Short mmCIF file of C-alpha atoms in Angstrom, two decimals:
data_model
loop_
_atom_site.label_atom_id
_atom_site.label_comp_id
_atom_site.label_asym_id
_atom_site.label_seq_id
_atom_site.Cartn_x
_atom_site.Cartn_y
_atom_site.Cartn_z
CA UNK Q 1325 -17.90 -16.95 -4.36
CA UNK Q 1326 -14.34 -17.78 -6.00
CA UNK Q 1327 -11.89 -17.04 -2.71
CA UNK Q 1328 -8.86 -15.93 -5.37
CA UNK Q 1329 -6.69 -13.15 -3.63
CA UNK Q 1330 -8.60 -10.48 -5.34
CA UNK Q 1331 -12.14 -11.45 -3.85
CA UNK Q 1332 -10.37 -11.36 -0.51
CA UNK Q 1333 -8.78 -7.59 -1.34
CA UNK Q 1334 -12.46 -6.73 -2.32
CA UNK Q 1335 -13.81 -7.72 1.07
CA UNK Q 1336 -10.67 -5.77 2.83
CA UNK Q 1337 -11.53 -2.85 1.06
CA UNK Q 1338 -14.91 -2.39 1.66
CA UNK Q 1339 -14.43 -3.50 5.62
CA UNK Q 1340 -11.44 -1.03 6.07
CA UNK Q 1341 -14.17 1.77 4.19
CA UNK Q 1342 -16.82 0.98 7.05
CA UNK Q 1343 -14.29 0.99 9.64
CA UNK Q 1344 -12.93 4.57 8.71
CA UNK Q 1345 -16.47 5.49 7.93
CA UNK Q 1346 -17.35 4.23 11.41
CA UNK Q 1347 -14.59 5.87 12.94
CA UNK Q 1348 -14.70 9.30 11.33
CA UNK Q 1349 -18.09 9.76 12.64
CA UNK Q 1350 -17.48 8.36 16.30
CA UNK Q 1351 -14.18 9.94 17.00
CA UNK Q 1352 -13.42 13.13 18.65
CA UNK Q 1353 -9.69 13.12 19.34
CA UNK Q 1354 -8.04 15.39 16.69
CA UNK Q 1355 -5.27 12.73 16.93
CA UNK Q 1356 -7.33 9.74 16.56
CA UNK Q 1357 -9.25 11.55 13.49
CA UNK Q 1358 -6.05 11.35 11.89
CA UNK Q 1359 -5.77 8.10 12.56
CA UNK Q 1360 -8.75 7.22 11.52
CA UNK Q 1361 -7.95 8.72 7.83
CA UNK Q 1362 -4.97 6.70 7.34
CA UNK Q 1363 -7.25 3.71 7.92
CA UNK Q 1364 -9.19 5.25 5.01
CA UNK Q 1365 -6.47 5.79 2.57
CA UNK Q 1366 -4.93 2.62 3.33
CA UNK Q 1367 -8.60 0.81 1.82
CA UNK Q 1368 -8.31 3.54 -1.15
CA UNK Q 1369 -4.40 2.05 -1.93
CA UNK Q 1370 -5.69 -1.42 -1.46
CA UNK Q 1371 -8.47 -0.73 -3.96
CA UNK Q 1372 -5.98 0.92 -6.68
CA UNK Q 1373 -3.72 -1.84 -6.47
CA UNK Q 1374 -6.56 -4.49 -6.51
CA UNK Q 1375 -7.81 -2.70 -9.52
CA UNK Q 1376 -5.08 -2.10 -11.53
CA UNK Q 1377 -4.34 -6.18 -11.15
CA UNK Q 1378 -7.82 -7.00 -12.05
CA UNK Q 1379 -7.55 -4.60 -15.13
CA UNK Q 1380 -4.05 -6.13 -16.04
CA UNK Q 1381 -2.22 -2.52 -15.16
CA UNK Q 1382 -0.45 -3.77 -12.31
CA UNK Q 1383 2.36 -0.99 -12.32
CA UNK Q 1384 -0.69 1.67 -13.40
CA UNK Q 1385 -2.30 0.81 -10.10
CA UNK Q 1386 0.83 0.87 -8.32
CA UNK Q 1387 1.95 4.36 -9.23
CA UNK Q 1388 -1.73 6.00 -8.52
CA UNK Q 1389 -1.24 3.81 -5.26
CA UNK Q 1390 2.43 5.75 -4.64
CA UNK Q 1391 1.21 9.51 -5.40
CA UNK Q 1392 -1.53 8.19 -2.59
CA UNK Q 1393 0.46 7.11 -0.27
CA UNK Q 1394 2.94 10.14 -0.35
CA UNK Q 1395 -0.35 12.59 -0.03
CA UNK Q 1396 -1.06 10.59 2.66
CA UNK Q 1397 1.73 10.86 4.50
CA UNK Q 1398 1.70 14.78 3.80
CA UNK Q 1399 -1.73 15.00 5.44
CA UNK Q 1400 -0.75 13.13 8.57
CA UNK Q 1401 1.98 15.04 9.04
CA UNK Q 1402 -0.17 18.55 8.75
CA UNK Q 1403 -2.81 17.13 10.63
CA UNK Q 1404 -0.58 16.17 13.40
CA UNK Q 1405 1.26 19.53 13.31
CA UNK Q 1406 -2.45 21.48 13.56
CA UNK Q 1407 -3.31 18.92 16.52
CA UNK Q 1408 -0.44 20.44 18.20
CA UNK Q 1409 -0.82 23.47 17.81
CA UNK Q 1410 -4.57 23.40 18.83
CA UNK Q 1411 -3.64 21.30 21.94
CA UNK Q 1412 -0.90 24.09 22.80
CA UNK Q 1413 -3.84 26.87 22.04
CA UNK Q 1414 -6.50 25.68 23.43
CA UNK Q 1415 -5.57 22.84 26.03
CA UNK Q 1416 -7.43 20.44 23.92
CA UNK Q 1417 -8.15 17.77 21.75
CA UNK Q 1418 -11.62 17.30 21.81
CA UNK Q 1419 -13.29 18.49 18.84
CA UNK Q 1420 -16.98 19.04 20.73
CA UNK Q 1421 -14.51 21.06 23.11
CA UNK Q 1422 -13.41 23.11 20.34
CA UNK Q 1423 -16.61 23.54 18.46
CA UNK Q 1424 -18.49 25.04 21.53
CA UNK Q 1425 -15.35 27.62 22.01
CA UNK Q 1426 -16.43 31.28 22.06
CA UNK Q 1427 -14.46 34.53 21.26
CA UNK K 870 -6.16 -18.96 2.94
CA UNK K 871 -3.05 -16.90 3.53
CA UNK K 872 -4.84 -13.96 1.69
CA UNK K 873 -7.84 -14.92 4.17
CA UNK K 874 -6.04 -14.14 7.20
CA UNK K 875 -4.57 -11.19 6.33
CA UNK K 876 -7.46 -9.12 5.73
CA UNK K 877 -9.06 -10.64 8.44
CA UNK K 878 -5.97 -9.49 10.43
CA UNK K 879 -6.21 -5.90 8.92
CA UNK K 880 -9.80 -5.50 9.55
CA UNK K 881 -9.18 -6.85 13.26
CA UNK K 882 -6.32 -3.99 13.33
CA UNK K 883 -8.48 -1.70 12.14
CA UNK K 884 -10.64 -2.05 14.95
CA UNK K 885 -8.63 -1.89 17.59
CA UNK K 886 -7.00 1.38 16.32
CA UNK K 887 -10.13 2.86 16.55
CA UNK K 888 -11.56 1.08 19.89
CA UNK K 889 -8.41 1.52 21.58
CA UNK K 890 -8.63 4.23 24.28
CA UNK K 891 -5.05 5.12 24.50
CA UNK K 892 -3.74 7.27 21.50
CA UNK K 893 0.18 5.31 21.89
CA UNK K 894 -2.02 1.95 21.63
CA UNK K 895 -3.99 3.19 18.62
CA UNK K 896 -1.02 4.33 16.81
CA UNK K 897 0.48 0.64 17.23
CA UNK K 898 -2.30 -1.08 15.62
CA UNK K 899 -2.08 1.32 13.22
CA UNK K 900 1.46 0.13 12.19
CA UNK K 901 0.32 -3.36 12.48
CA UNK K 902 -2.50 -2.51 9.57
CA UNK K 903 0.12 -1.33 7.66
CA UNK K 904 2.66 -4.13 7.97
CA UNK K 905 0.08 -6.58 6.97
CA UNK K 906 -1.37 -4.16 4.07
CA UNK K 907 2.17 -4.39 2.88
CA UNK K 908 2.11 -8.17 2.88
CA UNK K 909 -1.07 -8.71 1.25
CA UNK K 910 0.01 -5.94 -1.49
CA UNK K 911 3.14 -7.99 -2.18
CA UNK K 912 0.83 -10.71 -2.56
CA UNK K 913 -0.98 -9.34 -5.10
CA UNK K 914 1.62 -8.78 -7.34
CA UNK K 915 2.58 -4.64 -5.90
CA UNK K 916 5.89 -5.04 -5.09
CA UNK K 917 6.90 -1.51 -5.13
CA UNK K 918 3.81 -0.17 -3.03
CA UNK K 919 4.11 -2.84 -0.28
CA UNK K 920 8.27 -1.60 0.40
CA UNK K 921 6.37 1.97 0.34
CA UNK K 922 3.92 0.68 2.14
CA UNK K 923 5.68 -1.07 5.02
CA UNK K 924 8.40 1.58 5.15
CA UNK K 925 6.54 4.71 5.20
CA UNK K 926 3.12 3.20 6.28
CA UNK K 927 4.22 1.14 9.38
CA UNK K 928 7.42 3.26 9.82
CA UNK K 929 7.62 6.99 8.94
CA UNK K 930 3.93 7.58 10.17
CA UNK K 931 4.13 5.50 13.35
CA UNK K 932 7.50 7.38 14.46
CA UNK K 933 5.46 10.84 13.65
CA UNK K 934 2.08 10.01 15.61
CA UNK K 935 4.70 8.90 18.56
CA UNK K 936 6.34 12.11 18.53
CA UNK K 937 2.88 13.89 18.04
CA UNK K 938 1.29 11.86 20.76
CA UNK K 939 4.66 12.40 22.91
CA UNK K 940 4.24 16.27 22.65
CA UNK K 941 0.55 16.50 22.97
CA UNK K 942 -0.04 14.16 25.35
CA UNK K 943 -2.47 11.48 26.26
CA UNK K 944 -6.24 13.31 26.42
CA UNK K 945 -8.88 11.15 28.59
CA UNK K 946 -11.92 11.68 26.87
CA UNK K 947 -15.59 10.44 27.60
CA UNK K 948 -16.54 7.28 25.79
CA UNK K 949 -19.36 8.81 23.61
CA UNK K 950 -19.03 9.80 20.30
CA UNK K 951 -20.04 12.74 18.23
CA UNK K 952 -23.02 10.61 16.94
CA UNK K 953 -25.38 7.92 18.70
CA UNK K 954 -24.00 4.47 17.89
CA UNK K 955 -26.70 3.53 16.41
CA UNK K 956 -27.04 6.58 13.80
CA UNK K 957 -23.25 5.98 13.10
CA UNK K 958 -23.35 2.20 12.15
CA UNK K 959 -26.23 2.71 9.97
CA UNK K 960 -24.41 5.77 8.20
CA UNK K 961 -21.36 3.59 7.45
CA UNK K 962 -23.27 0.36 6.72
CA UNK K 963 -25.33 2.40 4.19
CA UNK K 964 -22.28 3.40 1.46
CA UNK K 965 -20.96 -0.35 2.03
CA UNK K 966 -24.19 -1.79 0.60
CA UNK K 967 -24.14 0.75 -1.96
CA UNK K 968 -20.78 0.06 -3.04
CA UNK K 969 -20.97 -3.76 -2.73
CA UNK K 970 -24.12 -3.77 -4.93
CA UNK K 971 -22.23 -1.62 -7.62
CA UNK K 972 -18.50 -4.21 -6.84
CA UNK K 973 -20.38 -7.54 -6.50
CA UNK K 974 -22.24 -8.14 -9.70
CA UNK K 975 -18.58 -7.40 -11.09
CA UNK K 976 -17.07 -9.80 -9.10
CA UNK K 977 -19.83 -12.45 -10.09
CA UNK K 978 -18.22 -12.55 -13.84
CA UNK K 979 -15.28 -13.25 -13.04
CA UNK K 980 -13.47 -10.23 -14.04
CA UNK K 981 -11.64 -9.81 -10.69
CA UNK K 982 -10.87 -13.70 -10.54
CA UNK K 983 -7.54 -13.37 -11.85
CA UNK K 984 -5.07 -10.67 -12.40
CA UNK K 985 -2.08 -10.41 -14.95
CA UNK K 986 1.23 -8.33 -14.92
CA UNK K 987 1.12 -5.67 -17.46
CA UNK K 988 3.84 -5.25 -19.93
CA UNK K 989 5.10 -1.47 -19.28
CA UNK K 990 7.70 -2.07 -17.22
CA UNK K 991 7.06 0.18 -13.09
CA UNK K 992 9.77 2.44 -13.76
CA UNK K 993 8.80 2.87 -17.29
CA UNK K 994 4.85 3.89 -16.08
CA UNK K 995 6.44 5.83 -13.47
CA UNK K 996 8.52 8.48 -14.62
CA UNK K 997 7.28 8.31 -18.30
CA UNK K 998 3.44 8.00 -18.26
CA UNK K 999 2.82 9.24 -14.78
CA UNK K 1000 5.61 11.77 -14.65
CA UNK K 1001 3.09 14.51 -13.61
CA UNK K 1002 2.35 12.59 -10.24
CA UNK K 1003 6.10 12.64 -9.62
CA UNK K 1004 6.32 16.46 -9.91
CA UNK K 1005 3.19 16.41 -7.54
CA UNK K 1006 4.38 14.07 -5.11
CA UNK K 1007 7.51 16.47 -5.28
CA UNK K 1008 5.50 19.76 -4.98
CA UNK K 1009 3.35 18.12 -1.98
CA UNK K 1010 6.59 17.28 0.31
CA UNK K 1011 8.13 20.55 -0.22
CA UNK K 1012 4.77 21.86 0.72
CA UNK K 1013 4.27 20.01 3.70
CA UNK K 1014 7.84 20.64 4.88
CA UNK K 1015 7.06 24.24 4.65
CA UNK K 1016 3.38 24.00 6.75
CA UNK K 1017 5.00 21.71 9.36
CA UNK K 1018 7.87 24.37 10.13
CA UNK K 1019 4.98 27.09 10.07
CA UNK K 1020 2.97 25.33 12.41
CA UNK K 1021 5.14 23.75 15.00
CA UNK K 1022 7.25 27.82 14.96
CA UNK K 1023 7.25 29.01 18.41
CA UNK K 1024 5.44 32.19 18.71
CA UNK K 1025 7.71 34.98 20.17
CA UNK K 1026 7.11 36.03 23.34
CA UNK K 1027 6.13 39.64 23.05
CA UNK K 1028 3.56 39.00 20.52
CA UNK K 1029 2.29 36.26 22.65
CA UNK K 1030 1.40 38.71 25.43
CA UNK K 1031 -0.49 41.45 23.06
CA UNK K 1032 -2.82 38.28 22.68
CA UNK K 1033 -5.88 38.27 24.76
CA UNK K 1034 -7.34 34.57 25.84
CA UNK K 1035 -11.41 34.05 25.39
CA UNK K 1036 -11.72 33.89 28.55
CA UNK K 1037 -10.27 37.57 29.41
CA UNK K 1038 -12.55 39.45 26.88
CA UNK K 1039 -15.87 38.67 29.15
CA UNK K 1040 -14.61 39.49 32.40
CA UNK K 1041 -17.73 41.66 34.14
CA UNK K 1042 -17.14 44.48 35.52
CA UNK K 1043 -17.27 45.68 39.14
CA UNK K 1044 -18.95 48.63 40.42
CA UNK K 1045 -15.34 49.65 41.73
CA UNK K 1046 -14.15 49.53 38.06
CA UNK K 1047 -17.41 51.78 37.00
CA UNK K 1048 -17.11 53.93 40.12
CA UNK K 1049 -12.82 54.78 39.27
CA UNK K 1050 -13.36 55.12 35.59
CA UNK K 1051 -11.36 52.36 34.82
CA UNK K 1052 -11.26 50.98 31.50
CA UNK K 1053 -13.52 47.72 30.61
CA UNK K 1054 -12.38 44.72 27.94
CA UNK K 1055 -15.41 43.41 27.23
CA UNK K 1056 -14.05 41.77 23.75
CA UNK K 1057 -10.51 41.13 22.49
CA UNK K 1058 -11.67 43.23 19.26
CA UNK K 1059 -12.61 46.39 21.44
CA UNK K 1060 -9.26 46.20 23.63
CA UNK K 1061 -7.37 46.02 20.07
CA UNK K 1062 -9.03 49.19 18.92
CA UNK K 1063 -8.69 51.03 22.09
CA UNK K 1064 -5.12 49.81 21.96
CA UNK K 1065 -4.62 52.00 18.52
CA UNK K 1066 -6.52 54.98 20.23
CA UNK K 1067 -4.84 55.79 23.48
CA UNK K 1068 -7.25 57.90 26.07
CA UNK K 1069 -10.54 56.86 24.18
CA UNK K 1070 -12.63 54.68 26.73
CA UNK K 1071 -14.76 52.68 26.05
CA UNK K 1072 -18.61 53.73 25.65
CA UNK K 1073 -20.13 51.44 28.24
CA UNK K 1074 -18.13 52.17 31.20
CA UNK K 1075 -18.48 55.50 30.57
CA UNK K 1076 -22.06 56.09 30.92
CA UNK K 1077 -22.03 53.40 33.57
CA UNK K 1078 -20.09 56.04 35.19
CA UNK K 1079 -21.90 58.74 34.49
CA UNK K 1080 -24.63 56.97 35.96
CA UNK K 1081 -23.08 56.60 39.33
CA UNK K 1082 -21.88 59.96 39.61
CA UNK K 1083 -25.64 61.40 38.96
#
């Protein structure tokens, strides 16, 4: 297998995939679910770029990558804000916690 | 070998984000994926996205999970996960293979061996071709500027006591609330309706006292 910079960036994307895959199904920290996205995104703007300079659209891929990283960014910040709130509400951050809550 | 050790270095990030028990700690690895995302991006050619990339990636976001993490506090939680291990690894392993067997025959022509600049200039694919995913990126931040002050609004302090907890809509009654008439919340729902009816009790207490007194 040719070890060029783009081989490498495939094998980064599809570890940083299982690792947020891994994650989003282990984790129960509303916090650490966030977390765990941006490790996600971050393999999706790895992949755009890497894509974009395989197809020769270097500055293609790197605008999809921007409008991803600033809807990124968006969703952390929400995310955090409803963490928050839920930890103000409900004196936790343990999504099993939350799930069994009754009214 | 430089692009070797960076995503080895990403992946090992990665991983410690997520194994790390301490939010503060996870956060910090976090960054650390992100400054060497931005490195290897640069190497690839993404100038642009790696300065986004290390300045909003490994800056703006860290500073806002410290702040979150400084308000919300540190949570000890129990080690297991939502899933068995076991059930977990094989659900993310699964995709992988899947998306390596779509990737790698790909990769085995050649077609990702090399990469080439295009000749659109960034600015030029940026504000003329993809001018729509400015206005979005636009529209998103005024958005989320507008949930965070929603969310993180302090809720005034008279309609914070008309709220009843979970935990106050179950309380059982005693025979000395049957025996006196007094008035029963079994549910939040029932106190708010009895709260737009003054007088009206509630049906249970009521024959529970009419019980008693027979």
């Amino acid at each position: 297998m040719n070890l060029a910079p783009l081989n490498v960036a495939l094998v980064g994307v599809l570890g940083l995939l299982g690792i947020g895959m891994y994650g989003l199904l282990m984790t129960r920290n509303l916090i650490k679910t966030v977390i765990v996205l941006q490790i996600l995104v971050k393999a999706a703007v790895l992949a755009l770029v890497m894509a974009g300079s395989a197809a020769g659209q270097i500055h293609l891929g790197q605008s999809l990558a921007l409008t991803v990283i600033v809807a990124d960014t968006i969703v952390a910040v929400v995310g955090l804000a409803l963490a928050i709130q839920v930890r103000r509400r409900c004196g936790t951050l343990d999504v099993q916690a939350l799930a069994t809550l009754r009214r | 070998m430089s692009s070797i050790l960076l995503v080895a270095g990403i992946l090992v990030c990665a991983v410690q984000a997520i194994r790390a028990t301490r939010l503060l700690v996870a956060a910090l690895w976090l960054a650390g994926t992100s400054g060497l995302l931005a490195i290897l991006l640069y190497m690839l050619g993404a100038h642009e996205v790696a300065v986004v990339e290390l300045s909003v990636g490994a800056g703006l976001v860290t500073v806002l999970f410290v702040f979150a993490i400084g308000i919300a506090g540190e949570e000890a939680m129990d080690a297991h996960g939502l899933l068995p291990t076991p059930l977990a690894t094989g659900l993310a392993i699964l995709p992988l293979l899947l998306l390596g067997w779509l990737i790698l025959p790909v990769n085995s022509t050649g077609y990702l061996a090399g990469f080439t600049a295009g000749t659109a200039d960034f600015s030029n694919v940026l504000w003329q071709q993809r001018g729509l995913d400015v206005l979005v990126q636009i529209v998103l931040i005024f958005a989320g500027v507008v949930a965070v002050l929603g969310l993180l609004a302090e809720v005034p302090a008279g309609a914070r006591e008309d709220k009843v907890s979970p935990a106050e809509g179950v309380r059982v009654p005693s025979n000395k609330d049957l025996l006196s008439g007094t008035t029963i919340l079994f549910a939040p729902e029932i106190r708010n309706q009895q709260a737009e009816i003054p007088g009206d009790h509630i049906a249970e207490p009521e024959q529970a006292v009419e019980e008693a007194h027979r």
